Amino acid sequence: MSRRADSDETRATARPGREDVDRPDPPGRGGRPDRDDRGRTADADARPDQPGADAAAEPVRTEEAHITAARTGRALTTSALHAAATGADTFPAVLREALGRRGLSLERVSERLKARGITISQATLSSWQRGRSQPERARSLRAVDVLEEILDLPAGTLRSLLGPRRPRGRTTPPGAEGAALQILGEDSVVEKALGARFRHFNQETSSLMVHDIVRIGESGTMSGFSTTNVLRAGRAGADRALFVLSFDDEAAEPVDIRVTCGRLAEATYLKGLKSLVLEIHFGRKLAKLDTTVVSYAVEVSPSLTPATHYERWSRTNLHGYLQQVYFHPGALPVDCHRYVREKVGAPPRAQRRIPLGAAHDVHVLTSRCKPGVHGVAWEYGP
């Protein structure tokens, strides 16, 4: 059960009424996809047991990262390795990396600050590490100095990365971020999974057509899925895209990731968020309005409960969306229907029954697909 996020996200879950948002910046794994509504993501406020505590422990070849991460839950991302090698980073990124390296949850950090007479909430710390706000007031700046001690950072490491004071008042998020917030809502799994990157979430590209194939095994749980995504560049120079996949069941983790169109640069599994973040490079820089195709497939370990629906969210208009679900002959549903949600968590509407095909499959083809959440749900007999 998973979902994907980017210009879209998908997810499959055992309980249709339960909505997971599209992955703390817990350590990630190497080799996971974007997101539809099939999976979850880890939180930037990762707990000690979340991946990422050993993010900088040792370098791992990119092609092996997804295997290692899937088995160990460690944070292995090419972007993190690059940042560590170049020393080029931002306040949110350095804070996240230091938290992961120390294996500290935001709750524990907040408690340690309080023990030193500084009250900073977990929500504020989370906002700092995601880049949604920055320390500016005297108390906050004092907290930054103490954070450097708690996280074993050289004095001035975090302070030196703070930018100019930000203007007060509510501002409108940039296009890509604003469109995603409309569908996902505030503090979504996707936002937690991407951290500061959420602000510029695939703003250089948009999806034109998406084809999802979901496979349900004999036990009724998802065995895997594949996605083909046709992307168009909104500006010259676009060369990569992010995808977030979420899983509702902790047992349902990605065990293998294959990219057949594009090159996998990062596959980070955030165990605490039950989400997988994939960064896929196109292999070339696109000209404005140029198109490219990205295809990937993910095999999933058996979950504890049968899957009952699959969803994809999209922040932009799609020229077309094709969703196919294949069922094992030994686990055929008695009823299937399609539906649409205006946003994650909203009640389903436009529900319509769809028939089971000769190949034990159902499909939904939507042309001129509007932004929102598009799903298929099914029920098993007694």
Coordinates of C-alpha atoms in Angstrom, one line a residue:
M1 CA 0.0 0.0 0.0
S2 CA 1.6 3.2 -1.0
R3 CA 1.2 6.5 -2.5
R4 CA 3.3 8.9 -4.4
A5 CA 4.0 12.6 -4.3
D6 CA 5.5 15.0 -6.8
S7 CA 3.2 16.3 -9.2
D8 CA 1.3 13.3 -8.0
E9 CA 1.3 10.7 -5.3
T10 CA -0.3 7.3 -4.8
R11 CA -1.2 5.0 -2.0
A12 CA -2.9 1.7 -1.3
T13 CA -4.3 1.0 2.1
A14 CA -6.1 -1.7 4.1
R15 CA -8.5 0.8 5.5
P16 CA -10.1 3.1 2.9
G17 CA -11.3 5.6 5.5
R18 CA -7.8 6.3 6.6
E19 CA -5.9 9.0 4.8
D20 CA -2.1 9.3 4.8
V21 CA -0.6 12.4 3.6
D22 CA 2.0 12.5 1.1
R23 CA 7.6 10.9 3.9
P24 CA 11.0 13.7 10.4
D25 CA 13.7 14.0 8.1
P26 CA 14.6 10.7 9.4
P27 CA 17.4 9.0 7.8
G28 CA 16.5 7.7 4.4
R29 CA 17.2 4.8 2.3
G30 CA 18.5 4.7 -1.2
G31 CA 16.1 3.7 -3.8
R32 CA 12.5 4.6 -3.4
P33 CA 9.8 6.2 -5.6
D34 CA 7.8 9.4 -5.8
R35 CA 4.5 9.2 -4.3
D36 CA 1.0 8.1 -4.9
D37 CA -1.3 7.1 -2.2
R38 CA 0.2 3.8 -1.4
G39 CA 2.7 4.5 1.4
R40 CA 3.9 6.8 4.1
T41 CA 6.8 9.0 4.8
A42 CA 9.0 9.5 7.8
D43 CA 8.8 12.6 9.9
A44 CA 11.4 15.3 10.1
D45 CA 11.0 14.8 13.8
A46 CA 12.3 11.3 13.5
R47 CA 12.7 9.2 16.6
P48 CA 16.0 7.5 17.4
D49 CA 14.9 4.3 15.8
Q50 CA 14.1 6.0 12.5
P51 CA 16.5 5.6 9.6
G52 CA 19.0 8.4 9.3
A53 CA 20.8 8.2 12.6
D54 CA 23.8 6.9 10.8
A55 CA 23.5 9.0 7.6
A56 CA 27.1 9.8 7.4
A57 CA 28.5 6.6 8.8
E58 CA 30.0 5.3 5.6
P59 CA 29.6 6.0 1.8
V60 CA 27.6 3.5 -0.2
R61 CA 27.5 3.2 -3.9
T62 CA 24.2 4.6 -5.3
E63 CA 23.3 1.4 -7.1
E64 CA 23.5 -0.5 -3.9
A65 CA 21.9 2.1 -1.6
H66 CA 18.3 1.0 -2.0
I67 CA 19.2 -2.6 -1.1
T68 CA 21.2 -1.6 2.0
A69 CA 18.6 1.0 3.1
A70 CA 15.7 -1.4 2.6
R71 CA 17.4 -4.0 4.9
T72 CA 18.9 -1.7 7.5
G73 CA 16.7 1.4 7.6
R74 CA 19.9 3.6 7.5
A75 CA 19.9 6.9 5.8
L76 CA 21.8 6.6 2.6
T77 CA 21.1 9.4 0.2
T78 CA 23.4 10.8 -2.5
S79 CA 22.2 14.3 -1.7
A80 CA 23.3 14.0 1.9
L81 CA 26.7 12.5 0.9
H82 CA 27.2 15.3 -1.6
A83 CA 26.4 17.9 1.1
A84 CA 28.8 16.3 3.5
A85 CA 31.5 16.2 0.9
T86 CA 31.1 19.8 -0.3
G87 CA 30.2 21.5 3.0
A88 CA 27.6 23.4 1.0
D89 CA 24.4 23.4 3.1
T90 CA 21.7 25.4 4.7
F91 CA 20.5 25.8 8.2
P92 CA 17.6 23.4 7.9
A93 CA 19.8 20.7 6.1
V94 CA 22.6 20.9 8.7
L95 CA 20.2 20.8 11.6
R96 CA 18.4 17.8 10.1
E97 CA 21.7 16.0 9.4
A98 CA 23.0 16.7 12.9
L99 CA 19.7 15.4 14.5
G100 CA 19.9 12.2 12.4
R101 CA 23.6 11.7 13.2
R102 CA 22.9 12.0 16.9
G103 CA 19.8 9.9 16.7
L104 CA 17.8 12.5 18.7
S105 CA 14.0 13.0 18.3
L106 CA 12.6 16.5 18.5
E107 CA 10.9 15.6 21.7
R108 CA 14.3 14.8 23.3
V109 CA 15.9 17.9 22.0
S110 CA 13.1 20.1 23.3
E111 CA 13.5 18.4 26.7
R112 CA 17.2 19.0 26.8
L113 CA 16.7 22.7 25.8
K114 CA 14.1 23.0 28.6
A115 CA 16.5 21.5 31.1
R116 CA 18.8 24.5 30.3
G117 CA 16.1 27.0 30.8
I118 CA 15.1 27.5 27.1
T119 CA 11.5 26.5 26.0
I120 CA 11.3 25.7 22.3
S121 CA 8.4 23.5 21.2
Q122 CA 8.7 20.4 19.0
A123 CA 6.6 22.2 16.4
T124 CA 9.1 25.1 16.3
L125 CA 12.0 22.8 16.0
S126 CA 10.2 20.9 13.2
S127 CA 9.6 24.2 11.4
W128 CA 13.2 25.1 11.6
Q129 CA 14.5 21.9 10.2
R130 CA 12.0 22.0 7.3
G131 CA 12.9 25.6 6.4
R132 CA 9.4 26.9 7.0
S133 CA 10.8 29.4 9.6
Q134 CA 14.1 30.3 11.2
P135 CA 15.4 31.4 14.6
E136 CA 15.3 35.2 14.9
R137 CA 14.4 36.3 18.4
A138 CA 16.8 36.4 21.2
R139 CA 15.5 33.3 22.9
S140 CA 15.6 31.4 19.6
L141 CA 19.1 32.5 18.9
R142 CA 20.2 31.4 22.4
A143 CA 18.5 28.0 21.6
V144 CA 20.6 27.7 18.5
D145 CA 23.8 28.2 20.5
V146 CA 22.7 25.5 22.9
L147 CA 21.6 23.2 20.0
E148 CA 25.2 23.3 18.7
E149 CA 26.4 21.9 22.1
I150 CA 23.6 19.3 22.2
L151 CA 24.4 18.1 18.7
D152 CA 28.2 18.2 19.1
L153 CA 28.6 20.9 16.4
P154 CA 31.4 23.4 16.5
A155 CA 30.4 26.8 17.9
G156 CA 28.8 29.0 15.3
T157 CA 28.0 26.2 12.8
L158 CA 24.3 26.8 12.9
R159 CA 24.4 30.5 13.6
S160 CA 26.6 31.2 10.6
L161 CA 23.9 29.6 8.3
L162 CA 21.0 31.8 9.4
G163 CA 19.9 34.1 6.6
P164 CA 18.6 37.7 6.9
R165 CA 15.5 38.3 9.1
R166 CA 12.4 37.3 7.3
P167 CA 9.4 39.7 6.8
R168 CA 6.6 39.2 9.3
G169 CA 3.1 38.2 8.3
R170 CA 1.6 35.4 6.3
T171 CA 2.9 35.0 2.8
T172 CA 1.6 33.0 -0.1
P173 CA 3.8 29.9 -0.8
P174 CA 5.4 29.6 -4.2
G175 CA 3.4 28.0 -6.9
A176 CA 4.6 24.4 -6.5
E177 CA 4.4 24.5 -2.7
G178 CA 1.0 26.2 -2.7
A179 CA -0.5 23.8 -5.1
A180 CA 0.7 20.8 -3.1
L181 CA -0.6 22.3 0.2
Q182 CA -4.0 22.7 -1.4
I183 CA -4.2 19.0 -2.0
L184 CA -2.1 17.6 0.9
G185 CA -2.9 20.2 3.6
E186 CA -0.4 21.5 6.2
D187 CA 2.1 19.2 7.9
S188 CA 1.5 16.3 5.5
V189 CA 3.6 13.2 5.3
V190 CA 5.1 14.4 2.0
E191 CA 6.1 17.7 3.5
K192 CA 7.7 15.9 6.5
A193 CA 9.5 13.5 4.2
L194 CA 10.9 16.2 1.9
G195 CA 11.7 18.7 4.6
A196 CA 13.1 22.0 3.1
R197 CA 12.9 20.5 -0.4
F198 CA 9.1 20.6 -0.2
R199 CA 9.2 24.4 -0.8
H200 CA 10.5 23.7 -4.3
F201 CA 8.8 20.4 -4.9
N202 CA 9.2 19.6 -8.6
Q203 CA 8.5 23.2 -9.5
E204 CA 10.5 22.8 -12.7
T205 CA 8.3 20.1 -14.1
S206 CA 4.7 19.0 -14.2
S207 CA 3.1 15.7 -15.1
L208 CA 1.2 15.3 -18.4
M209 CA 0.2 11.6 -18.3
V210 CA 0.5 9.0 -15.6
H211 CA 0.0 5.2 -15.7
D212 CA -0.1 3.2 -12.5
I213 CA -0.2 -0.6 -12.3
V214 CA -0.8 -2.1 -8.9
R215 CA -0.6 -5.8 -8.2
I216 CA -2.4 -7.6 -5.3
G217 CA -1.1 -10.9 -4.2
E218 CA -2.9 -14.1 -3.1
S219 CA -3.1 -12.9 0.5
G220 CA -4.9 -9.7 -0.6
T221 CA -1.9 -7.5 0.2
M222 CA 0.0 -5.4 -2.3
S223 CA 2.9 -7.2 -3.9
G224 CA 4.2 -4.3 -6.0
F225 CA 3.4 -1.5 -8.3
S226 CA 4.9 0.4 -11.3
T227 CA 4.5 3.9 -12.6
T228 CA 5.2 5.6 -16.0
N229 CA 5.1 9.4 -15.8
V230 CA 5.3 11.7 -18.7
L231 CA 6.8 15.0 -17.5
R232 CA 7.1 18.4 -19.1
A233 CA 9.6 21.1 -18.2
G234 CA 8.2 24.4 -17.1
R235 CA 11.6 26.0 -17.5
A236 CA 14.9 25.3 -19.2
G237 CA 17.5 23.2 -17.3
A238 CA 15.1 20.8 -15.5
D239 CA 17.0 17.5 -15.1
R240 CA 15.3 15.6 -12.2
A241 CA 12.1 14.9 -10.3
L242 CA 11.1 13.8 -6.8
F243 CA 8.5 11.1 -6.0
V244 CA 7.1 10.2 -2.6
L245 CA 5.5 6.8 -1.9
S246 CA 3.7 6.1 1.4
F247 CA 2.7 2.8 3.0
D248 CA -0.1 2.4 5.6
D249 CA 1.3 -0.8 7.1
E250 CA 4.7 -0.8 8.8
A251 CA 5.2 -4.4 7.5
A252 CA 4.7 -3.2 3.9
E253 CA 8.2 -1.9 3.0
P254 CA 9.8 -1.5 -0.4
V255 CA 12.2 -4.4 -0.9
D256 CA 13.3 -3.7 -4.5
I257 CA 13.3 -0.6 -6.7
R258 CA 13.9 -0.6 -10.4
V259 CA 14.1 2.5 -12.6
T260 CA 13.7 1.6 -16.3
C261 CA 13.4 5.2 -17.7
G262 CA 15.7 7.7 -15.9
R263 CA 18.5 7.2 -13.4
L264 CA 17.9 6.6 -9.7
A265 CA 19.9 9.1 -7.7
E266 CA 18.3 8.8 -4.3
A267 CA 16.0 6.2 -2.7
T268 CA 15.4 7.0 0.9
Y269 CA 13.0 5.0 3.1
L270 CA 11.8 6.8 6.1
K271 CA 10.6 4.1 8.5
G272 CA 9.0 6.4 11.0
L273 CA 6.8 7.9 8.2
K274 CA 6.5 4.7 6.3
S275 CA 7.4 6.6 3.2
L276 CA 9.9 6.3 0.3
V277 CA 11.5 9.2 -1.4
L278 CA 12.9 8.8 -4.9
E279 CA 14.9 11.2 -6.8
I280 CA 15.2 10.3 -10.5
H281 CA 17.4 12.1 -12.9
F282 CA 16.4 12.4 -16.6
G283 CA 19.9 11.9 -18.0
R284 CA 19.8 15.3 -19.7
K285 CA 18.8 18.9 -19.1
L286 CA 15.4 19.7 -20.7
A287 CA 14.6 22.7 -22.8
K288 CA 11.5 24.7 -21.7
L289 CA 8.3 22.7 -22.6
D290 CA 10.4 19.6 -23.5
T291 CA 9.1 16.3 -22.3
T292 CA 10.6 13.2 -20.8
V293 CA 9.4 9.8 -19.5
V294 CA 10.2 8.4 -16.1
S295 CA 9.3 4.8 -15.2
Y296 CA 9.9 2.8 -12.0
A297 CA 8.7 -0.3 -10.3
V298 CA 8.7 -1.2 -6.6
E299 CA 8.3 -4.6 -5.0
V300 CA 6.7 -4.5 -1.5
S301 CA 7.1 -6.9 1.4
P302 CA 3.8 -8.5 2.6
S303 CA 1.7 -6.3 4.9
L304 CA -0.3 -7.5 7.9
T305 CA -3.7 -6.7 6.5
P306 CA -5.2 -6.8 3.0
A307 CA -5.1 -3.7 0.8
T308 CA -8.5 -2.2 0.1
H309 CA -7.7 0.9 -2.0
Y310 CA -5.1 2.7 -4.0
E311 CA -4.9 6.4 -4.5
R312 CA -2.9 9.0 -6.4
W313 CA -2.9 12.7 -5.7
S314 CA -2.0 15.3 -8.3
R315 CA -1.3 19.0 -7.8
T316 CA -1.7 19.8 -11.5
N317 CA -4.1 19.0 -14.4
L318 CA -3.2 15.8 -16.1
H319 CA -3.9 15.2 -19.8
G320 CA -4.7 11.6 -18.8
Y321 CA -4.4 9.2 -15.9
L322 CA -4.7 5.4 -16.3
Q323 CA -4.9 3.3 -13.1
Q324 CA -4.9 -0.5 -13.3
V325 CA -5.2 -3.0 -10.4
Y326 CA -4.5 -6.7 -11.0
F327 CA -5.8 -9.2 -8.4
H328 CA -4.5 -12.7 -7.8
P329 CA -7.0 -15.3 -8.9
G330 CA -7.1 -16.5 -5.3
A331 CA -8.0 -13.1 -3.9
L332 CA -10.7 -11.6 -6.1
P333 CA -12.8 -8.7 -4.8
V334 CA -16.6 -8.9 -4.8
D335 CA -17.0 -5.2 -5.5
C336 CA -14.8 -2.4 -6.9
H337 CA -15.5 1.3 -7.4
R338 CA -13.6 4.5 -8.4
Y339 CA -13.8 7.8 -6.6
V340 CA -12.3 11.3 -6.3
R341 CA -11.4 13.5 -3.3
E342 CA -10.9 17.2 -3.6
K343 CA -8.0 16.9 -1.2
V344 CA -6.4 14.4 1.2
G345 CA -8.8 13.6 4.0
A346 CA -11.9 15.0 2.2
P347 CA -14.9 12.6 1.7
P348 CA -15.0 10.7 -1.6
R349 CA -17.3 11.8 -4.3
A350 CA -18.1 10.8 -7.9
Q351 CA -18.1 7.2 -6.8
R352 CA -18.9 4.6 -9.5
R353 CA -18.8 0.9 -9.7
I354 CA -16.3 -0.6 -12.1
P355 CA -16.3 -4.2 -13.4
L356 CA -13.6 -6.9 -13.0
G357 CA -12.0 -7.7 -16.3
A358 CA -11.0 -11.1 -17.8
A359 CA -7.4 -10.6 -16.6
H360 CA -8.7 -10.3 -13.0
D361 CA -8.1 -6.5 -13.2
V362 CA -10.0 -3.2 -13.0
H363 CA -8.9 0.0 -14.6
V364 CA -9.9 3.7 -14.6
L365 CA -9.0 6.0 -17.5
T366 CA -9.5 9.7 -16.8
S367 CA -8.8 12.3 -19.4
R368 CA -8.3 15.9 -18.4
C369 CA -7.8 14.8 -14.9
K370 CA -8.2 17.7 -12.4
P371 CA -6.0 18.2 -9.4
G372 CA -7.1 16.2 -6.4
V373 CA -7.0 12.6 -5.1
H374 CA -8.0 9.8 -7.5
G375 CA -8.5 6.3 -6.2
V376 CA -9.9 2.8 -6.7
A377 CA -11.4 0.9 -3.7
W378 CA -12.5 -2.8 -3.5
E379 CA -14.1 -5.2 -1.0
Y380 CA -13.6 -8.8 -0.4
G381 CA -16.4 -11.3 0.3
P382 CA -17.0 -12.9 3.8

